[in-house]
Each structure stands twice: as C-alpha cells, then as structure tokens.
PDB file of C-alpha atoms and ligand atoms in Angstrom:
ATOM      1  CA  MET P   1      58.507 105.562   5.621  1.00  0.00           C
ATOM      2  CA  GLN P   2      59.775 108.053   8.189  1.00  0.00           C
ATOM      3  CA  ASP P   3      59.784 106.854  11.826  1.00  0.00           C
ATOM      4  CA  LEU P   4      57.896 108.945  14.350  1.00  0.00           C
ATOM      5  CA  LEU P   5      58.335 109.641  18.071  1.00  0.00           C
ATOM      6  CA  ILE P   6      55.355 111.275  19.778  1.00  0.00           C
ATOM      7  CA  LYS P   7      56.465 112.580  23.172  1.00  0.00           C
ATOM      8  CA  ASN P   8      54.641 113.779  26.313  1.00  0.00           C
ATOM      9  CA  GLY P   9      51.127 113.152  24.966  1.00  0.00           C
ATOM     10  CA  ASN P  10      48.064 112.236  27.019  1.00  0.00           C
ATOM     11  CA  VAL P  11      47.638 108.839  25.433  1.00  0.00           C
ATOM     12  CA  LEU P  12      44.241 107.120  25.270  1.00  0.00           C
ATOM     13  CA  LEU P  13      44.821 103.481  26.163  1.00  0.00           C
ATOM     14  CA  PHE P  14      42.151 100.818  25.905  1.00  0.00           C
ATOM     15  CA  LYS P  15      42.269  98.068  28.521  1.00  0.00           C
ATOM     16  CA  ASP P  16      39.419  95.574  28.696  1.00  0.00           C
ATOM     17  CA  ASP P  17      36.351  97.848  28.683  1.00  0.00           C
ATOM     18  CA  ASN P  18      38.160 100.782  30.268  1.00  0.00           C
ATOM     19  CA  ILE P  19      39.738 103.831  28.672  1.00  0.00           C
ATOM     20  CA  LEU P  20      42.830 105.114  30.453  1.00  0.00           C
ATOM     21  CA  ILE P  21      44.550 108.429  29.776  1.00  0.00           C
ATOM     22  CA  GLN P  22      48.237 108.326  30.623  1.00  0.00           C
ATOM     23  CA  ASN P  23      51.262 110.459  29.857  1.00  0.00           C
ATOM     24  CA  LYS P  24      53.365 108.319  27.506  1.00  0.00           C
ATOM     25  CA  ASP P  25      55.771 108.388  24.584  1.00  0.00           C
ATOM     26  CA  ILE P  26      54.925 106.465  21.414  1.00  0.00           C
ATOM     27  CA  LEU P  27      57.449 105.235  18.871  1.00  0.00           C
ATOM     28  CA  VAL P  28      56.167 104.448  15.371  1.00  0.00           C
ATOM     29  CA  LYS P  29      58.436 102.425  13.093  1.00  0.00           C
ATOM     30  CA  ASP P  30      57.662 101.513   9.492  1.00  0.00           C
ATOM     31  CA  GLY P  31      54.154 102.883   9.922  1.00  0.00           C
ATOM     32  CA  LYS P  32      53.343 100.696  12.955  1.00  0.00           C
ATOM     33  CA  ILE P  33      53.369 101.420  16.696  1.00  0.00           C
ATOM     34  CA  ASP P  34      56.621  99.894  17.954  1.00  0.00           C
ATOM     35  CA  LYS P  35      56.317 100.772  21.627  1.00  0.00           C
ATOM     36  CA  ILE P  36      54.377 102.857  24.149  1.00  0.00           C
ATOM     37  CA  GLU P  37      56.423 103.670  27.266  1.00  0.00           C
ATOM     38  CA  ASP P  38      56.687 106.305  30.006  1.00  0.00           C
ATOM     39  CA  GLU P  39      59.757 107.723  28.322  1.00  0.00           C
ATOM     40  CA  ILE P  40      61.474 106.649  25.140  1.00  0.00           C
ATOM     41  CA  SER P  41      64.993 108.014  24.964  1.00  0.00           C
ATOM     42  CA  GLU P  42      66.830 105.384  22.937  1.00  0.00           C
ATOM     43  CA  ASN P  43      69.120 106.368  20.097  1.00  0.00           C
ATOM     44  CA  LEU P  44      66.780 107.058  17.237  1.00  0.00           C
ATOM     45  CA  ASP P  45      67.399 106.985  13.539  1.00  0.00           C
ATOM     46  CA  LYS P  46      68.425 110.555  12.663  1.00  0.00           C
ATOM     47  CA  ASN P  47      65.506 110.841  10.238  1.00  0.00           C
ATOM     48  CA  THR P  48      62.959 110.124  12.980  1.00  0.00           C
ATOM     49  CA  LYS P  49      60.407 112.896  13.242  1.00  0.00           C
ATOM     50  CA  VAL P  50      59.790 113.977  16.851  1.00  0.00           C
ATOM     51  CA  ILE P  51      56.460 115.544  17.829  1.00  0.00           C
ATOM     52  CA  ASP P  52      55.998 117.173  21.237  1.00  0.00           C
ATOM     53  CA  ALA P  53      52.355 116.360  22.086  1.00  0.00           C
ATOM     54  CA  LYS P  54      52.342 118.071  25.507  1.00  0.00           C
ATOM     55  CA  ASP P  55      48.790 119.151  26.443  1.00  0.00           C
ATOM     56  CA  HIS P  56      47.397 117.108  23.542  1.00  0.00           C
ATOM     57  CA  ILE P  57      45.445 113.857  23.457  1.00  0.00           C
ATOM     58  CA  VAL P  58      46.977 111.068  21.386  1.00  0.00           C
ATOM     59  CA  MET P  59      44.344 108.586  20.233  1.00  0.00           C
ATOM     60  CA  PRO P  60      43.360 106.386  17.302  1.00  0.00           C
ATOM     61  CA  GLY P  61      41.863 108.284  14.376  1.00  0.00           C
ATOM     62  CA  LEU P  62      38.098 108.703  14.316  1.00  0.00           C
ATOM     63  CA  ILE P  63      36.123 106.896  11.615  1.00  0.00           C
ATOM     64  CA  ASN P  64      33.314 108.690   9.792  1.00  0.00           C
ATOM     65  CA  THR P  65      31.019 105.794   8.940  1.00  0.00           C
ATOM     66  CA  HIS P  66      28.762 107.623   6.464  1.00  0.00           C
ATOM     67  CA  ALA P  67      29.658 110.608   4.310  1.00  0.00           C
ATOM     68  CA  HIS P  68      28.969 112.284   0.995  1.00  0.00           C
ATOM     69  CA  ILE P  69      32.377 113.872   0.940  1.00  0.00           C
ATOM     70  CA  PRO P  70      32.018 116.759  -1.547  1.00  0.00           C
ATOM     71  CA  MET P  71      28.711 117.941  -0.060  1.00  0.00           C
ATOM     72  CA  SER P  72      30.428 120.195   2.459  1.00  0.00           C
ATOM     73  CA  ILE P  73      30.208 122.964  -0.166  1.00  0.00           C
ATOM     74  CA  PHE P  74      26.397 122.879   0.148  1.00  0.00           C
ATOM     75  CA  ARG P  75      26.611 123.745   3.823  1.00  0.00           C
ATOM     76  CA  GLU P  76      24.071 126.330   5.013  1.00  0.00           C
ATOM     77  CA  THR P  77      22.403 126.568   1.576  1.00  0.00           C
ATOM     78  CA  THR P  78      19.726 123.971   2.162  1.00  0.00           C
ATOM     79  CA  GLU P  79      18.274 124.551   5.615  1.00  0.00           C
ATOM     80  CA  GLY P  80      14.688 123.998   6.786  1.00  0.00           C
ATOM     81  CA  CYS P  81      13.672 121.060   4.550  1.00  0.00           C
ATOM     82  CA  SER P  82      12.348 117.577   5.088  1.00  0.00           C
ATOM     83  CA  LEU P  83      14.483 114.757   3.665  1.00  0.00           C
ATOM     84  CA  TYR P  84      12.533 114.291   0.411  1.00  0.00           C
ATOM     85  CA  GLU P  85      12.221 118.051  -0.172  1.00  0.00           C
ATOM     86  CA  TRP P  86      15.938 118.461   0.546  1.00  0.00           C
ATOM     87  CA  LEU P  87      16.893 115.715  -1.934  1.00  0.00           C
ATOM     88  CA  ASN P  88      14.379 116.359  -4.732  1.00  0.00           C
ATOM     89  CA  GLU P  89      14.168 120.152  -4.729  1.00  0.00           C
ATOM     90  CA  ARG P  90      17.519 121.282  -3.384  1.00  0.00           C
ATOM     91  CA  ILE P  91      20.365 118.784  -3.529  1.00  0.00           C
ATOM     92  CA  TRP P  92      19.816 116.765  -6.716  1.00  0.00           C
ATOM     93  CA  PRO P  93      19.289 119.859  -8.933  1.00  0.00           C
ATOM     94  CA  ILE P  94      22.547 121.372  -7.601  1.00  0.00           C
ATOM     95  CA  GLU P  95      24.410 118.090  -8.007  1.00  0.00           C
ATOM     96  CA  ASP P  96      23.380 117.961 -11.681  1.00  0.00           C
ATOM     97  CA  LYS P  97      25.500 121.078 -12.208  1.00  0.00           C
ATOM     98  CA  LEU P  98      28.662 119.906 -10.438  1.00  0.00           C
ATOM     99  CA  THR P  99      31.837 119.581 -12.494  1.00  0.00           C
ATOM    100  CA  LYS P 100      34.713 117.180 -11.892  1.00  0.00           C
ATOM    101  CA  GLN P 101      36.790 120.099 -10.693  1.00  0.00           C
ATOM    102  CA  ASP P 102      34.058 121.063  -8.192  1.00  0.00           C
ATOM    103  CA  ILE P 103      34.079 117.530  -6.822  1.00  0.00           C
ATOM    104  CA  TYR P 104      37.871 117.426  -6.489  1.00  0.00           C
ATOM    105  CA  TYR P 105      38.206 120.700  -4.607  1.00  0.00           C
ATOM    106  CA  ALA P 106      35.090 120.126  -2.481  1.00  0.00           C
ATOM    107  CA  SER P 107      36.530 116.745  -1.502  1.00  0.00           C
ATOM    108  CA  LEU P 108      39.867 118.331  -0.570  1.00  0.00           C
ATOM    109  CA  LEU P 109      38.004 120.814   1.635  1.00  0.00           C
ATOM    110  CA  SER P 110      36.093 118.035   3.399  1.00  0.00           C
ATOM    111  CA  PHE P 111      39.173 115.887   3.914  1.00  0.00           C
ATOM    112  CA  ILE P 112      41.128 118.814   5.358  1.00  0.00           C
ATOM    113  CA  GLU P 113      38.281 119.619   7.749  1.00  0.00           C
ATOM    114  CA  MET P 114      37.923 116.004   8.831  1.00  0.00           C
ATOM    115  CA  VAL P 115      41.647 115.479   9.406  1.00  0.00           C
ATOM    116  CA  SER P 116      41.841 118.724  11.392  1.00  0.00           C
ATOM    117  CA  THR P 117      39.234 117.347  13.815  1.00  0.00           C
ATOM    118  CA  GLY P 118      40.751 113.883  14.143  1.00  0.00           C
ATOM    119  CA  THR P 119      38.958 111.834  11.475  1.00  0.00           C
ATOM    120  CA  THR P 120      41.371 109.641   9.536  1.00  0.00           C
ATOM    121  CA  CYS P 121      38.989 107.227   7.788  1.00  0.00           C
ATOM    122  CA  ILE P 122      35.806 108.012   5.847  1.00  0.00           C
ATOM    123  CA  ASN P 123      33.153 105.723   4.422  1.00  0.00           C
ATOM    124  CA  ASP P 124      31.794 107.648   1.426  1.00  0.00           C
ATOM    125  CA  GLN P 125      28.825 107.405  -0.920  1.00  0.00           C
ATOM    126  CA  TYR P 126      28.854 109.722  -3.941  1.00  0.00           C
ATOM    127  CA  PHE P 127      29.638 109.963  -7.669  1.00  0.00           C
ATOM    128  CA  MET P 128      32.486 111.351  -9.845  1.00  0.00           C
ATOM    129  CA  SER P 129      34.430 108.945  -7.713  1.00  0.00           C
ATOM    130  CA  GLU P 130      37.751 109.328  -9.541  1.00  0.00           C
ATOM    131  CA  GLN P 131      37.989 112.930  -8.349  1.00  0.00           C
ATOM    132  CA  ILE P 132      37.171 111.917  -4.753  1.00  0.00           C
ATOM    133  CA  ARG P 133      39.842 109.220  -4.938  1.00  0.00           C
ATOM    134  CA  ASP P 134      42.381 111.705  -6.333  1.00  0.00           C
ATOM    135  CA  ALA P 135      41.639 114.067  -3.438  1.00  0.00           C
ATOM    136  CA  ALA P 136      41.930 111.235  -0.885  1.00  0.00           C
ATOM    137  CA  ARG P 137      45.296 110.257  -2.338  1.00  0.00           C
ATOM    138  CA  LYS P 138      46.459 113.875  -2.210  1.00  0.00           C
ATOM    139  CA  CYS P 139      45.503 114.051   1.509  1.00  0.00           C
ATOM    140  CA  LYS P 140      46.870 110.553   2.268  1.00  0.00           C
ATOM    141  CA  ILE P 141      43.630 109.822   4.125  1.00  0.00           C
ATOM    142  CA  ARG P 142      41.987 106.413   4.527  1.00  0.00           C
ATOM    143  CA  ALA P 143      38.710 106.193   2.606  1.00  0.00           C
ATOM    144  CA  VAL P 144      36.127 103.682   1.424  1.00  0.00           C
ATOM    145  CA  ILE P 145      34.955 105.053  -1.924  1.00  0.00           C
ATOM    146  CA  THR P 146      32.197 104.017  -4.304  1.00  0.00           C
ATOM    147  CA  ARG P 147      29.934 105.149  -7.117  1.00  0.00           C
ATOM    148  CA  THR P 148      26.385 105.452  -5.778  1.00  0.00           C
ATOM    149  CA  ILE P 149      23.856 103.383  -7.727  1.00  0.00           C
ATOM    150  CA  MET P 150      20.128 104.153  -8.022  1.00  0.00           C
ATOM    151  CA  ASP P 151      17.497 104.111 -10.768  1.00  0.00           C
ATOM    152  CA  THR P 152      14.779 106.683 -10.125  1.00  0.00           C
ATOM    153  CA  ASP P 153      15.284 107.546 -13.825  1.00  0.00           C
ATOM    154  CA  GLY P 154      15.072 103.857 -14.773  1.00  0.00           C
ATOM    155  CA  ASP P 155      18.778 103.535 -15.562  1.00  0.00           C
ATOM    156  CA  TYR P 156      20.859 101.625 -13.058  1.00  0.00           C
ATOM    157  CA  ALA P 157      22.913  99.866 -15.745  1.00  0.00           C
ATOM    158  CA  THR P 158      24.941 102.976 -16.645  1.00  0.00           C
ATOM    159  CA  ARG P 159      25.776 103.550 -12.985  1.00  0.00           C
ATOM    160  CA  VAL P 160      26.753  99.903 -12.539  1.00  0.00           C
ATOM    161  CA  GLU P 161      29.105 100.258 -15.521  1.00  0.00           C
ATOM    162  CA  GLU P 162      30.551 103.453 -14.051  1.00  0.00           C
ATOM    163  CA  PHE P 163      31.152 101.652 -10.769  1.00  0.00           C
ATOM    164  CA  LYS P 164      32.872  98.766 -12.559  1.00  0.00           C
ATOM    165  CA  ASN P 165      35.066 101.110 -14.612  1.00  0.00           C
ATOM    166  CA  PHE P 166      36.006 103.013 -11.455  1.00  0.00           C
ATOM    167  CA  TYR P 167      36.720  99.859  -9.448  1.00  0.00           C
ATOM    168  CA  ASN P 168      38.748  98.336 -12.273  1.00  0.00           C
ATOM    169  CA  THR P 169      41.132 101.301 -12.215  1.00  0.00           C
ATOM    170  CA  ARG P 170      42.012 100.696  -8.547  1.00  0.00           C
ATOM    171  CA  ASP P 171      45.579 100.255  -7.392  1.00  0.00           C
ATOM    172  CA  GLU P 172      45.678  96.865  -5.684  1.00  0.00           C
ATOM    173  CA  ASN P 173      48.805  97.816  -3.743  1.00  0.00           C
ATOM    174  CA  GLU P 174      47.101 100.811  -2.194  1.00  0.00           C
ATOM    175  CA  ASP P 175      45.973 100.046   1.342  1.00  0.00           C
ATOM    176  CA  LEU P 176      44.481 103.453   2.248  1.00  0.00           C
ATOM    177  CA  ILE P 177      41.759 103.342  -0.416  1.00  0.00           C
ATOM    178  CA  THR P 178      39.185 100.542  -0.382  1.00  0.00           C
ATOM    179  CA  TYR P 179      35.745 100.162  -1.958  1.00  0.00           C
ATOM    180  CA  SER P 180      32.105  99.419  -1.247  1.00  0.00           C
ATOM    181  CA  VAL P 181      29.028  98.873  -3.408  1.00  0.00           C
ATOM    182  CA  ALA P 182      26.407 101.540  -2.676  1.00  0.00           C
ATOM    183  CA  PRO P 183      22.780 101.233  -3.688  1.00  0.00           C
ATOM    184  CA  HIS P 184      21.505 104.663  -2.626  1.00  0.00           C
ATOM    185  CA  SER P 185      18.479 103.379  -0.711  1.00  0.00           C
ATOM    186  CA  LEU P 186      15.560 100.979  -0.928  1.00  0.00           C
ATOM    187  CA  TYR P 187      13.241 103.831  -2.004  1.00  0.00           C
ATOM    188  CA  THR P 188      15.455 104.994  -4.920  1.00  0.00           C
ATOM    189  CA  CYS P 189      16.395 101.523  -6.211  1.00  0.00           C
ATOM    190  CA  SER P 190      14.136  99.028  -7.992  1.00  0.00           C
ATOM    191  CA  GLY P 191      14.391  95.322  -7.241  1.00  0.00           C
ATOM    192  CA  ALA P 192      16.526  94.807 -10.355  1.00  0.00           C
ATOM    193  CA  CYS P 193      18.837  97.619  -9.262  1.00  0.00           C
ATOM    194  CA  LEU P 194      19.213  96.151  -5.747  1.00  0.00           C
ATOM    195  CA  GLN P 195      19.898  92.728  -7.255  1.00  0.00           C
ATOM    196  CA  ALA P 196      22.608  94.216  -9.508  1.00  0.00           C
ATOM    197  CA  THR P 197      24.337  95.807  -6.496  1.00  0.00           C
ATOM    198  CA  ALA P 198      24.073  92.599  -4.452  1.00  0.00           C
ATOM    199  CA  ASP P 199      25.629  90.716  -7.387  1.00  0.00           C
ATOM    200  CA  LEU P 200      28.491  93.235  -7.557  1.00  0.00           C
ATOM    201  CA  ALA P 201      29.157  92.987  -3.810  1.00  0.00           C
ATOM    202  CA  ARG P 202      29.285  89.188  -3.988  1.00  0.00           C
ATOM    203  CA  GLU P 203      31.362  89.117  -7.184  1.00  0.00           C
ATOM    204  CA  TYR P 204      33.995  91.553  -5.868  1.00  0.00           C
ATOM    205  CA  ASN P 205      33.664  90.596  -2.191  1.00  0.00           C
ATOM    206  CA  LEU P 206      32.866  94.181  -1.153  1.00  0.00           C
ATOM    207  CA  PRO P 207      30.569  95.523   1.563  1.00  0.00           C
ATOM    208  CA  ILE P 208      27.227  97.176   0.843  1.00  0.00           C
ATOM    209  CA  HIS P 209      26.693 100.785   1.976  1.00  0.00           C
ATOM    210  CA  VAL P 210      23.027 101.845   1.819  1.00  0.00           C
ATOM    211  CA  HIS P 211      20.670 104.416   3.365  1.00  0.00           C
ATOM    212  CA  PHE P 212      18.093 102.585   5.454  1.00  0.00           C
ATOM    213  CA  LEU P 213      14.937 103.887   7.171  1.00  0.00           C
ATOM    214  CA  GLU P 214      16.255 107.400   7.578  1.00  0.00           C
ATOM    215  CA  SER P 215      12.836 109.111   7.475  1.00  0.00           C
ATOM    216  CA  VAL P 216       9.482 107.803   8.645  1.00  0.00           C
ATOM    217  CA  ASP P 217       8.060 108.251   5.098  1.00  0.00           C
ATOM    218  CA  GLU P 218      10.297 105.441   3.843  1.00  0.00           C
ATOM    219  CA  ILE P 219       8.389 102.783   5.780  1.00  0.00           C
ATOM    220  CA  GLU P 220       5.313 103.080   3.528  1.00  0.00           C
ATOM    221  CA  ASP P 221       7.181 104.137   0.365  1.00  0.00           C
ATOM    222  CA  ILE P 222       9.386 101.055   0.397  1.00  0.00           C
ATOM    223  CA  LYS P 223       6.401  98.817   1.081  1.00  0.00           C
ATOM    224  CA  LYS P 224       4.618 100.371  -1.929  1.00  0.00           C
ATOM    225  CA  LYS P 225       7.672 100.105  -4.209  1.00  0.00           C
ATOM    226  CA  HIS P 226       8.742  96.563  -3.341  1.00  0.00           C
ATOM    227  CA  GLY P 227       5.526  95.046  -2.009  1.00  0.00           C
ATOM    228  CA  LYS P 228       7.003  94.113   1.355  1.00  0.00           C
ATOM    229  CA  PRO P 229       8.474  95.793   4.464  1.00  0.00           C
ATOM    230  CA  ALA P 230      11.932  97.370   4.210  1.00  0.00           C
ATOM    231  CA  ILE P 231      13.568  94.798   6.468  1.00  0.00           C
ATOM    232  CA  GLU P 232      12.356  91.967   4.227  1.00  0.00           C
ATOM    233  CA  VAL P 233      13.702  93.757   1.135  1.00  0.00           C
ATOM    234  CA  LEU P 234      17.049  94.233   2.860  1.00  0.00           C
ATOM    235  CA  LYS P 235      17.209  90.576   3.848  1.00  0.00           C
ATOM    236  CA  GLN P 236      16.115  89.383   0.393  1.00  0.00           C
ATOM    237  CA  TYR P 237      19.001  91.078  -1.406  1.00  0.00           C
ATOM    238  CA  PHE P 238      21.807  91.495   1.124  1.00  0.00           C
ATOM    239  CA  GLU P 239      21.677  88.600   3.548  1.00  0.00           C
ATOM    240  CA  GLY P 240      25.197  87.256   3.968  1.00  0.00           C
ATOM    241  CA  VAL P 241      26.823  90.451   2.646  1.00  0.00           C
ATOM    242  CA  HIS P 242      28.547  92.757   5.135  1.00  0.00           C
ATOM    243  CA  THR P 243      26.261  95.812   5.095  1.00  0.00           C
ATOM    244  CA  ILE P 244      26.560  99.322   6.500  1.00  0.00           C
ATOM    245  CA  LEU P 245      23.149 100.883   7.042  1.00  0.00           C
ATOM    246  CA  ALA P 246      23.247 104.667   7.043  1.00  0.00           C
ATOM    247  CA  HIS P 247      20.830 106.183   9.605  1.00  0.00           C
ATOM    248  CA  GLY P 248      18.538 103.309  10.666  1.00  0.00           C
ATOM    249  CA  VAL P 249      16.397 105.796  12.593  1.00  0.00           C
ATOM    250  CA  HIS P 250      13.018 104.083  12.331  1.00  0.00           C
ATOM    251  CA  LEU P 251      13.682 100.475  13.317  1.00  0.00           C
ATOM    252  CA  SER P 252      10.924  98.437  14.929  1.00  0.00           C
ATOM    253  CA  GLN P 253      11.645  95.622  17.382  1.00  0.00           C
ATOM    254  CA  ASP P 254      10.895  93.157  14.563  1.00  0.00           C
ATOM    255  CA  ASP P 255      13.451  94.950  12.342  1.00  0.00           C
ATOM    256  CA  ILE P 256      16.049  94.716  15.107  1.00  0.00           C
ATOM    257  CA  GLU P 257      15.427  90.973  15.507  1.00  0.00           C
ATOM    258  CA  VAL P 258      16.111  90.454  11.782  1.00  0.00           C
ATOM    259  CA  LEU P 259      19.185  92.735  11.777  1.00  0.00           C
ATOM    260  CA  LYS P 260      20.638  90.653  14.625  1.00  0.00           C
ATOM    261  CA  THR P 261      20.720  87.678  12.247  1.00  0.00           C
ATOM    262  CA  MET P 262      22.446  89.661   9.470  1.00  0.00           C
ATOM    263  CA  ASP P 263      25.996  90.991   9.042  1.00  0.00           C
ATOM    264  CA  CYS P 264      24.997  94.638   9.532  1.00  0.00           C
ATOM    265  CA  GLY P 265      26.165  97.755  11.317  1.00  0.00           C
ATOM    266  CA  ILE P 266      24.427 101.111  11.658  1.00  0.00           C
ATOM    267  CA  ALA P 267      26.045 104.449  10.829  1.00  0.00           C
ATOM    268  CA  HIS P 268      24.409 106.896  13.229  1.00  0.00           C
ATOM    269  CA  ASN P 269      24.008 110.450  11.822  1.00  0.00           C
ATOM    270  CA  PRO P 270      22.536 112.604  14.612  1.00  0.00           C
ATOM    271  CA  VAL P 271      23.340 116.031  13.126  1.00  0.00           C
ATOM    272  CA  SER P 272      21.880 115.187   9.717  1.00  0.00           C
ATOM    273  CA  ASN P 273      18.834 113.542  11.331  1.00  0.00           C
ATOM    274  CA  MET P 274      18.130 116.639  13.409  1.00  0.00           C
ATOM    275  CA  ARG P 275      18.631 119.004  10.469  1.00  0.00           C
ATOM    276  CA  LEU P 276      16.176 117.110   8.258  1.00  0.00           C
ATOM    277  CA  GLY P 277      13.665 116.438  11.035  1.00  0.00           C
ATOM    278  CA  CYS P 278      14.131 112.661  10.843  1.00  0.00           C
ATOM    279  CA  SER P 279      14.034 112.072  14.623  1.00  0.00           C
ATOM    280  CA  ILE P 280      16.690 110.315  16.705  1.00  0.00           C
ATOM    281  CA  ALA P 281      17.859 106.724  16.327  1.00  0.00           C
ATOM    282  CA  ASP P 282      17.590 104.817  19.604  1.00  0.00           C
ATOM    283  CA  THR P 283      21.248 103.791  19.566  1.00  0.00           C
ATOM    284  CA  THR P 284      21.215 102.908  23.262  1.00  0.00           C
ATOM    285  CA  LYS P 285      18.662 100.217  22.479  1.00  0.00           C
ATOM    286  CA  TYR P 286      20.535  99.051  19.359  1.00  0.00           C
ATOM    287  CA  LEU P 287      23.745  98.649  21.367  1.00  0.00           C
ATOM    288  CA  LYS P 288      21.909  96.770  24.134  1.00  0.00           C
ATOM    289  CA  GLU P 289      20.541  94.447  21.454  1.00  0.00           C
ATOM    290  CA  GLY P 290      24.082  93.793  20.242  1.00  0.00           C
ATOM    291  CA  ILE P 291      23.883  95.775  16.990  1.00  0.00           C
ATOM    292  CA  ASN P 292      27.080  97.531  15.991  1.00  0.00           C
ATOM    293  CA  VAL P 293      26.716 101.334  15.860  1.00  0.00           C
ATOM    294  CA  GLY P 294      29.249 103.693  14.312  1.00  0.00           C
ATOM    295  CA  LEU P 295      29.155 107.463  14.272  1.00  0.00           C
ATOM    296  CA  ARG P 296      29.206 109.981  11.487  1.00  0.00           C
ATOM    297  CA  ASN P 297      31.089 112.872  13.026  1.00  0.00           C
TER     298      ASN P 297
HETATM  299 ZN1   ZN A   1      23.614 109.887   3.319  1.00  0.00          ZN
END
C-alpha cells in the first residue's frame, strides 16, 4: 500500500471532549496514521504520495448510518408523499423494474457523491446486493451491506436464502466490506420473519439494521400486526443483538427507557423525515438519555 503525506492541512484533532483545528502534517504508512506533527520533512520512501491540503480540512471520514444506496436515481421523482404512499405507490413499483445493471450504476453514482462530500463508510439496506458490493469494491469505499428481508407478500424464506447465498460469497479477507441482517421494519415483517432475521444475526454474529418508528402511523399498525407495542416487539426478537434503528422518530419516554437496556443506536435521518412529513426525532433528548445517535448525511 502506498504511503501518504498530507501537508499543510487544517487537521481536526479530538482531545477529551474538545475538537481542535490545527495546521499539521500527517504521515500515513501501511494504511495507518504513523504521525501527526507540525512539519514532517523526513526522508520519505520515493513512492510516497504527497498531498498539499492547504486551505482544506483534514478529518476522519463521515459515516452514513442508514442508506438505500441505489435510490439516488429516484431523486426528485417522488416528492410530496407520506411514507406509506411513497413506499406503496411510488418506490416499490419502480423498484420492481430495476435491473442488476441499474443497481450497479446507481450504486456507483451514490458512492461517488458520498465520497465527494466526505463520507467514507455507509450502512446500507437494499437488495441485488451483489451489484452494490461490486460497486463498493470498485470505489474502494467502506460499506455494511445486506439483503433486506420482509414478507408483506408472505415470503420471507426466499429473501433469507438470498441473504445467505450473498453472505456465503463474502471474501473473509476483505476488511472494507462487512454485513448486517436487515428486517425491513416491524410493520413489513411478520413475527416468523423477525424471528428468522434474529436467528441469522445470532448465527452469524452480525448486527441488525431495521427501520423503527419512522412515521406516527407505525405505532398503531405494529400493535395491530404483532399484538403488542413496537418496543416490546423489538425487545422480544432483538434483545442482546447489536441493533441499528433507522429513524426512531416517534419514541415515547417508556420506549427510551427500554432502549437504554438494549444494545441499540439510532440512525437519525432528518432530510428524509422532513421530505416524508414524519416529524423530527428529538435527538437532543436521546443523547441526554445516553442513547447513541448517528447521522445519515
Ligand atoms: Zn430507510
């Protein structure tokens, strides 16, 4: 791996709870930061790549904690809908027509856009996962990839098999690509479907990535579908499994108390929530309560 010297950058440094911005040089050897000093002028290996970062900020890559990577090609075609209308009448009918080639090139587009704005790691939830993985490899980006599992059509077993086939073709030496198990949501998965995903996560020791209380309608819908409140369904299937909850907009104080006892983090999606009229997650409160909050950027 080529060594790298980043010179003259405004480097974001994290000390205790403070963020400092200082003009520094950074030397990267064998893919790891070797030193950060005011000026690095030692004799470098002649293959070392030197980047002049004057007038630029040098910082760790941003992490997009919840994405549907290829969906960037739908941008601006599906405005003015509520969540259910957006999914049922707009997005799912279009997705039924997507080809593998569509997914590959749409993923490349999204990765390029994300890298160009500083995102270097993406937690994804989609399907045709091989093509997303191929695109991630092409871009050398860090990604957590999965095959979304749901059973509104009654068939979760086929999707579970697709996930297994996808996961079993992983390269174990590859450290940029990792995996999660992704039940789509508690309102699109039956109890048997949720149990199958929980079993997969435990068997393969993978995290769960699930939409959770994104819209206010879900509160009653989940209760009707599973016979108990969403938080109890979540706890029933995923307690003890590291779980990323996408959205988490409509959490009651009781929900928060339960989440505090679980291994959960929330992926906050303010732009999506505003676009679909889902309201705003009270992340200030969540953070005060000690719940981990990540950002979808
Ligand atoms: Zn989502």
